[in-house]
PDB file of C-alpha atoms in Angstrom:
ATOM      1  CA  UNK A 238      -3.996  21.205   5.874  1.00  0.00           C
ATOM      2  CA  UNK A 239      -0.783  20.249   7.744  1.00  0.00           C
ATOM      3  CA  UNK A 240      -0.894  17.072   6.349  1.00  0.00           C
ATOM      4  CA  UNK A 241      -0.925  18.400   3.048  1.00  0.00           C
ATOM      5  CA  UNK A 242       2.106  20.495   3.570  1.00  0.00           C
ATOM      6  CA  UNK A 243       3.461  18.193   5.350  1.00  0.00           C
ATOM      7  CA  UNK A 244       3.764  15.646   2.889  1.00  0.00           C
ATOM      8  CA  UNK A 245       4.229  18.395  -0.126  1.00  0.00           C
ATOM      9  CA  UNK A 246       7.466  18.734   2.073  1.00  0.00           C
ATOM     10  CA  UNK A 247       8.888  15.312   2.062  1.00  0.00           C
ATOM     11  CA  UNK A 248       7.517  14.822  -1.980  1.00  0.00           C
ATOM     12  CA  UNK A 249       9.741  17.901  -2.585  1.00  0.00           C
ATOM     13  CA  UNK A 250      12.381  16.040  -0.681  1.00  0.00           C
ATOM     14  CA  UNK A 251      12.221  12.753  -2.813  1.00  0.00           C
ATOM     15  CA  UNK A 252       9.730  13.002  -5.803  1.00  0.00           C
ATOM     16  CA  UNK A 253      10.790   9.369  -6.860  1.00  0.00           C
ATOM     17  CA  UNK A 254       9.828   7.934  -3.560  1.00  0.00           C
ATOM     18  CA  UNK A 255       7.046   9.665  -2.043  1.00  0.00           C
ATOM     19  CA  UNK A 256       5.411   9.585  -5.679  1.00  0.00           C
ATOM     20  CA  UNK A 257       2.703  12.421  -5.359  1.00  0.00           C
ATOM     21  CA  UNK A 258       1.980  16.322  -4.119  1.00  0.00           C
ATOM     22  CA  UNK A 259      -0.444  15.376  -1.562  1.00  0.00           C
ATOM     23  CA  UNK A 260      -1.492  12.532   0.394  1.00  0.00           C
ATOM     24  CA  UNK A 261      -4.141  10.320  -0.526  1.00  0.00           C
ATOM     25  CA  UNK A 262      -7.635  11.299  -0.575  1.00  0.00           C
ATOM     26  CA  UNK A 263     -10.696   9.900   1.567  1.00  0.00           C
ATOM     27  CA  UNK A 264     -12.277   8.978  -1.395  1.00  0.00           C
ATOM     28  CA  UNK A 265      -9.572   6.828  -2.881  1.00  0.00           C
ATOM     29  CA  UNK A 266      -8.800   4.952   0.695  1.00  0.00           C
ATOM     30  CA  UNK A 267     -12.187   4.265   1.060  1.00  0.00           C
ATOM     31  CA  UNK A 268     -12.609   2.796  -2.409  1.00  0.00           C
ATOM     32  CA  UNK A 269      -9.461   0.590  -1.630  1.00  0.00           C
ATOM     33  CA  UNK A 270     -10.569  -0.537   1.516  1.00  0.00           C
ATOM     34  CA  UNK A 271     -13.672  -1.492   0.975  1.00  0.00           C
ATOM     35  CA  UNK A 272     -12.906  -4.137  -1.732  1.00  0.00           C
ATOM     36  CA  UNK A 273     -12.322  -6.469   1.422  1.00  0.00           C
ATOM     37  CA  UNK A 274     -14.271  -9.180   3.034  1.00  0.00           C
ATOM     38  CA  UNK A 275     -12.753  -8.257   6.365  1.00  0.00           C
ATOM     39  CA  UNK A 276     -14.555 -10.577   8.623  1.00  0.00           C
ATOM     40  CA  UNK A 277     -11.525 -13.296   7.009  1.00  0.00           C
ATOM     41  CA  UNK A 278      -8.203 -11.012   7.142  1.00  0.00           C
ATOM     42  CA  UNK A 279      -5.417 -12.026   9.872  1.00  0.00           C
ATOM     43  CA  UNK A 280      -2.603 -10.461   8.434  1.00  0.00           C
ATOM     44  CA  UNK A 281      -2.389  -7.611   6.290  1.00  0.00           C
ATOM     45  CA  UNK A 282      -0.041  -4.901   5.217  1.00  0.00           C
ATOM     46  CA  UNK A 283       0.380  -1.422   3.394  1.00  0.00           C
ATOM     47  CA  UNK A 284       2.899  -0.730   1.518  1.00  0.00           C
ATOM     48  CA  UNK A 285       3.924   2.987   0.919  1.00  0.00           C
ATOM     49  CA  UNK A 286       1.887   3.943   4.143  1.00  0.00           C
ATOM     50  CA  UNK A 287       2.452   7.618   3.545  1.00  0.00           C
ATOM     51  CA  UNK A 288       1.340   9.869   6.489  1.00  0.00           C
ATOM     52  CA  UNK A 289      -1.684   7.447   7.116  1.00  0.00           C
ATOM     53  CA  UNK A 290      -4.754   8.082   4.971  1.00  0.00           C
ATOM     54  CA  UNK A 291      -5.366   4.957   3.646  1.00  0.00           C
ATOM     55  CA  UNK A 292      -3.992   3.037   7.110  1.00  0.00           C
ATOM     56  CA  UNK A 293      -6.948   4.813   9.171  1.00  0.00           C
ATOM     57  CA  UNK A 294      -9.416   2.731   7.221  1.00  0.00           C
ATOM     58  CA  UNK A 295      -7.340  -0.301   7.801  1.00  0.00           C
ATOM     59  CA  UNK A 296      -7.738   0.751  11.477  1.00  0.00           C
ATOM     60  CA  UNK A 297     -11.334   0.783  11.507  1.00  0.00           C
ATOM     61  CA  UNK A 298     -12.376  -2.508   9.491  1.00  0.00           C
ATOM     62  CA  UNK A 299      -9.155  -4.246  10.812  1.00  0.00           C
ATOM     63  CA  UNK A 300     -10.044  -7.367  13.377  1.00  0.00           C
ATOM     64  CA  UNK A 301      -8.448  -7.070  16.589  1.00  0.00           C
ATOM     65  CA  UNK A 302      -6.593  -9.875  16.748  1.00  0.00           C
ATOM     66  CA  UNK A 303      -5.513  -9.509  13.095  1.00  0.00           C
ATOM     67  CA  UNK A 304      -1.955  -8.085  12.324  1.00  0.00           C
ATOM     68  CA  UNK A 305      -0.690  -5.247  10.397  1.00  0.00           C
ATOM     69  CA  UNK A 306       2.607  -4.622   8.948  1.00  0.00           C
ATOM     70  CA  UNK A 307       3.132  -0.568   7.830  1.00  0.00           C
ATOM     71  CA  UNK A 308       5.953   0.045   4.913  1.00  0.00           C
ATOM     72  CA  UNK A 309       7.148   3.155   4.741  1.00  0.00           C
ATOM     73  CA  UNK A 310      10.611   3.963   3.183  1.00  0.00           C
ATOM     74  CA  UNK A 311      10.364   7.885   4.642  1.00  0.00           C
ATOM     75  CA  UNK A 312      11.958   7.834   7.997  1.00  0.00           C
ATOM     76  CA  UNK A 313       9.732  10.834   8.947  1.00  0.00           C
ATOM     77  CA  UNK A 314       6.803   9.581   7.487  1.00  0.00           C
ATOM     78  CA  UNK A 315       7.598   6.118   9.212  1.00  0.00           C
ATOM     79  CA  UNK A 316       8.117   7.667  13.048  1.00  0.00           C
ATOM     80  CA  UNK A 317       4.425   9.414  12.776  1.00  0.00           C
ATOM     81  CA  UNK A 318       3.103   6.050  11.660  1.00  0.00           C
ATOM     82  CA  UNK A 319       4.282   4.891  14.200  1.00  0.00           C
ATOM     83  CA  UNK A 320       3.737   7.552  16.959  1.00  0.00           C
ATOM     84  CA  UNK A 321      -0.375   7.249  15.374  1.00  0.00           C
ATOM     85  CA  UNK A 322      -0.341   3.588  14.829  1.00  0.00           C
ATOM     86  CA  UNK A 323       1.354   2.178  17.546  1.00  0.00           C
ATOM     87  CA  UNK A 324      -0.937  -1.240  17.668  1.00  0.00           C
ATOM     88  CA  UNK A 325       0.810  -1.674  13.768  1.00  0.00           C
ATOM     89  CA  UNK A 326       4.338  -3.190  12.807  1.00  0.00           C
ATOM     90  CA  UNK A 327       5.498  -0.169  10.615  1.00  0.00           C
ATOM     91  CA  UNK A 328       8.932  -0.909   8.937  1.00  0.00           C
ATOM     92  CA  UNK A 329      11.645   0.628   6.588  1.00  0.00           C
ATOM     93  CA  UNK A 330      11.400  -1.346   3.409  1.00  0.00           C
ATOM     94  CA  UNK A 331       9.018  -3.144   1.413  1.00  0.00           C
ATOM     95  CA  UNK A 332      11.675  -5.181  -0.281  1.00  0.00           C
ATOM     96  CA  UNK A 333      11.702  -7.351   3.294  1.00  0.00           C
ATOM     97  CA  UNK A 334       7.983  -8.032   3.363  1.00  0.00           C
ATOM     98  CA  UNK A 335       8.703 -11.710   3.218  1.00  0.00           C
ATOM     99  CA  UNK A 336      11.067 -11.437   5.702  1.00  0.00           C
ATOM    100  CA  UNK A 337       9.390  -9.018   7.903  1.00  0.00           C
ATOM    101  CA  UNK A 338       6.494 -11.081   8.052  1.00  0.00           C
ATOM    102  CA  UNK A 339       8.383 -14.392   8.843  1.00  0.00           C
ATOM    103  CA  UNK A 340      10.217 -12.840  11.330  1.00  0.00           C
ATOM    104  CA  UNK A 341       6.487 -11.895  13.483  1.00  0.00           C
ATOM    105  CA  UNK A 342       5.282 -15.598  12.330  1.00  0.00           C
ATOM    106  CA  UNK A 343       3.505 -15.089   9.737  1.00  0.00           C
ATOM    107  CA  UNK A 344       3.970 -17.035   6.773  1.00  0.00           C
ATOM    108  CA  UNK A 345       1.352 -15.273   4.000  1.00  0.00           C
ATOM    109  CA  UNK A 346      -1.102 -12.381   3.909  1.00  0.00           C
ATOM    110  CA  UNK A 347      -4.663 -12.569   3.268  1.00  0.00           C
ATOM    111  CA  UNK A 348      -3.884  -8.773   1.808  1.00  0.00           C
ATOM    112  CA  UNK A 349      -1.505  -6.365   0.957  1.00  0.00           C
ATOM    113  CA  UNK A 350      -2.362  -2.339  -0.146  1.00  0.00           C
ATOM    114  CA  UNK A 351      -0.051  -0.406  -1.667  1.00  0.00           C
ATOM    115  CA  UNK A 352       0.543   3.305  -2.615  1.00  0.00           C
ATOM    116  CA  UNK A 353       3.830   2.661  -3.920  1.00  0.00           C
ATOM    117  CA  UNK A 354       4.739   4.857  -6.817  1.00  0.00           C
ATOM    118  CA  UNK A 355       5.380   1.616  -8.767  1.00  0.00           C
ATOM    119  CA  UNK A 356       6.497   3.525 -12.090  1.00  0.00           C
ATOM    120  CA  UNK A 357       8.631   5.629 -10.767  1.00  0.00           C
ATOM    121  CA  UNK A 358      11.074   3.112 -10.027  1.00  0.00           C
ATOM    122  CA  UNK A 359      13.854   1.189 -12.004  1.00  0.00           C
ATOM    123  CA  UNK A 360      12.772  -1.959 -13.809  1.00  0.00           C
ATOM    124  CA  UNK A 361      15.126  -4.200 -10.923  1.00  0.00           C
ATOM    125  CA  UNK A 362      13.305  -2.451  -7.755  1.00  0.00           C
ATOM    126  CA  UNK A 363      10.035  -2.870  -9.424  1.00  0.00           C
ATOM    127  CA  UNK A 364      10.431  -6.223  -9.983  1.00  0.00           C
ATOM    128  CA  UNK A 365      11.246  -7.323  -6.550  1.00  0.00           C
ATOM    129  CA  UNK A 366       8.410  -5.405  -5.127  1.00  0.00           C
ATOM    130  CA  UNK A 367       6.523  -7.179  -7.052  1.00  0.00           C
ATOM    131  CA  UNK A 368       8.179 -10.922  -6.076  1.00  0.00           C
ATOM    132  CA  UNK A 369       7.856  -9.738  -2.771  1.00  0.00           C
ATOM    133  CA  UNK A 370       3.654  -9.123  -2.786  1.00  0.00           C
ATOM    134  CA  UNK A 371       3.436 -12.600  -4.785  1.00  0.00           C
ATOM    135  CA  UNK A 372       5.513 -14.702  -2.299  1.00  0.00           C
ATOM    136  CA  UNK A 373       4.009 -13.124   0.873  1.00  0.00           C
ATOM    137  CA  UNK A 374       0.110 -13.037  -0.466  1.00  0.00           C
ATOM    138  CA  UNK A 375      -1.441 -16.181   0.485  1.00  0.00           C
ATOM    139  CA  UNK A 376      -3.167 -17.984  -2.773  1.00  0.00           C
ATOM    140  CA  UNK A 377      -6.000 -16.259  -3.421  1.00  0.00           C
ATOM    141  CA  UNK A 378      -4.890 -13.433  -1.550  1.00  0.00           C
ATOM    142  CA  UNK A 379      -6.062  -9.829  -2.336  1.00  0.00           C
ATOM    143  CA  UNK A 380      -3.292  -7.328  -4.008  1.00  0.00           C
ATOM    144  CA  UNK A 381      -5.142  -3.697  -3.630  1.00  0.00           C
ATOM    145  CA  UNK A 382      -3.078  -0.885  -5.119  1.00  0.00           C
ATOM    146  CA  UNK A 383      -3.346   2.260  -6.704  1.00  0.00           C
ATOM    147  CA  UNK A 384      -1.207   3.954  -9.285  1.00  0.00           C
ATOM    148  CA  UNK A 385      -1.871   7.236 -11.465  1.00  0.00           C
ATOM    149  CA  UNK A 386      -1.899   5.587 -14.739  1.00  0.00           C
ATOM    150  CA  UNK A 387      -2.660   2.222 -15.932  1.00  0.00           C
ATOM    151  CA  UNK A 388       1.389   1.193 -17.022  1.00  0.00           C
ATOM    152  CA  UNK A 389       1.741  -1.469 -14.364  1.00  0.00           C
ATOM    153  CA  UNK A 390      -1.513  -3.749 -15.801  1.00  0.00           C
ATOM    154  CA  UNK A 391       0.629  -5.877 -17.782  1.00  0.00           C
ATOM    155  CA  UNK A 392       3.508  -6.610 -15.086  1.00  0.00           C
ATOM    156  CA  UNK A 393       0.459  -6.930 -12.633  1.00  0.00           C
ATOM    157  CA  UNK A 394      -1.554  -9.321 -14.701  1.00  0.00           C
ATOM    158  CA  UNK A 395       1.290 -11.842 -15.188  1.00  0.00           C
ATOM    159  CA  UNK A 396       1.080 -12.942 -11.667  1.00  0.00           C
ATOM    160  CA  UNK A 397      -2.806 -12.159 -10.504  1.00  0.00           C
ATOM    161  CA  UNK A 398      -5.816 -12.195 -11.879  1.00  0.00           C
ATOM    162  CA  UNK A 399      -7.395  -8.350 -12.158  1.00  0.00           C
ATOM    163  CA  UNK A 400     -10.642  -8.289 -11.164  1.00  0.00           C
ATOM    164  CA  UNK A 401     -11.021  -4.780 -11.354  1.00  0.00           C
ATOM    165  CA  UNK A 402      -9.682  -1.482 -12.163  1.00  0.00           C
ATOM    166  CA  UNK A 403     -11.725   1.530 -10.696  1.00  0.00           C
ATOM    167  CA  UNK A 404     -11.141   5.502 -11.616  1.00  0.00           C
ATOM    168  CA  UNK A 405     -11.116   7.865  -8.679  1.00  0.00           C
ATOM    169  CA  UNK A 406     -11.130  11.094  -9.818  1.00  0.00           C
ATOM    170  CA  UNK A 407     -11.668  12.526  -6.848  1.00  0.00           C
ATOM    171  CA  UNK A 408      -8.146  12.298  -5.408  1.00  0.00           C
ATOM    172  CA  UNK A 409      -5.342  14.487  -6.541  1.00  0.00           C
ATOM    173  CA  UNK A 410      -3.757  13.255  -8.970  1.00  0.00           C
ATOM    174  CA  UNK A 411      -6.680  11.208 -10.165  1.00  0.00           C
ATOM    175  CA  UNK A 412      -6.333   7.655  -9.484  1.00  0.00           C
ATOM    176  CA  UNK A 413      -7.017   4.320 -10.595  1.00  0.00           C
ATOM    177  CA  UNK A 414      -7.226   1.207  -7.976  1.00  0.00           C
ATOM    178  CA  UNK A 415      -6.177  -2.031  -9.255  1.00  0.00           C
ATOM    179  CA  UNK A 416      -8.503  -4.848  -7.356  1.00  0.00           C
ATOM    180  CA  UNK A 417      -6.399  -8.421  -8.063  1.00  0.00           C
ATOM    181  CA  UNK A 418      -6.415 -11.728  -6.286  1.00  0.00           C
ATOM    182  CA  UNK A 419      -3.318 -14.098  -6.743  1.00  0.00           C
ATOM    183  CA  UNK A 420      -3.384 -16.564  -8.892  1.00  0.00           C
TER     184      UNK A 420
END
């Protein structure tokens, strides 16, 4: 219940950047997650970590030796990531992933999740999210994300190929996960 108020508080703060009333639901991280063959990831990330819901399933199917770069834009959201995550790379800004990546040695991702609140952004930010997740997936590489309506399927489907959109309705607001591989 903390959590929930917890991140009420920071939507309530910045609507256009947090993107939702309450965290992420079990339901919808564990439908996200477990689109991935996780025996073959080495580098992942999560974009629009949030307080952690989705991240704790990362934890738990993550290899080991595999790395994991956090993106949260929230500074308070970011400092519990990284106070509950501390074996992650957590970081400011998504619009770096190539960057951020390069800079640990890492040249593509076998995956990237995001929560970001894609639609609730100008057209320019958008965009370069986007660049960003196409030039540091690997080819091939697995774009999970979920959004609260189904606006971003065209932008999405010009550079991967959607293999799947899935309805969680249990999650507040009901969600839908879009399950793409780059083309």
């Amino acid at each position: 219940m903390n959590q929930q108020i917890f991140f009420l508080q920071r939507f309530m703060k910045s609507p256009k950047n947090v993107g939702s009333v309450a965290p992420s639901s079990r339901f919808l991280a564990k439908k996200m997650v477990k689109q991935v063959d996780w025996d073959n990831i080495k580098a992942v990330a999560e974009l629009g970590a949030g307080t952690g819901p989705i991240t704790r399933y990362i934890q738990s199917n993550v290899n080991r030796d595999a790395k994991v770069f956090l993106f949260e834009m929230d500074h308070v959201m970011r400092k519990k990531l990284r106070l509950n995550y501390p074996e992650f790379s957590s970081h400011a800004n998504a619009t770096q992933l190539v960057s951020t990546i390069n800079q640990k040695n890492i040249t593509n991702l076998d995956c990237i999740f995001s929560g970001l609140p894609f639609f609730n952004f100008e057209r320019e930010l958008r965009d370069t999210l986007v660049d960003q997740i196409v030039r540091g997936l690997k080819p091939g590489g697995m774009f999970i994300a979920f959004q609260y309506s189904l606006q971003m399927k065209k932008q999405l489907s010009e550079h991967f190929i959607i293999e799947d959109i899935k309805f969680v309705p249990l999650n507040v607001p009901p969600a839908f996960v879009y399950v793409c591989r780059k083309k």
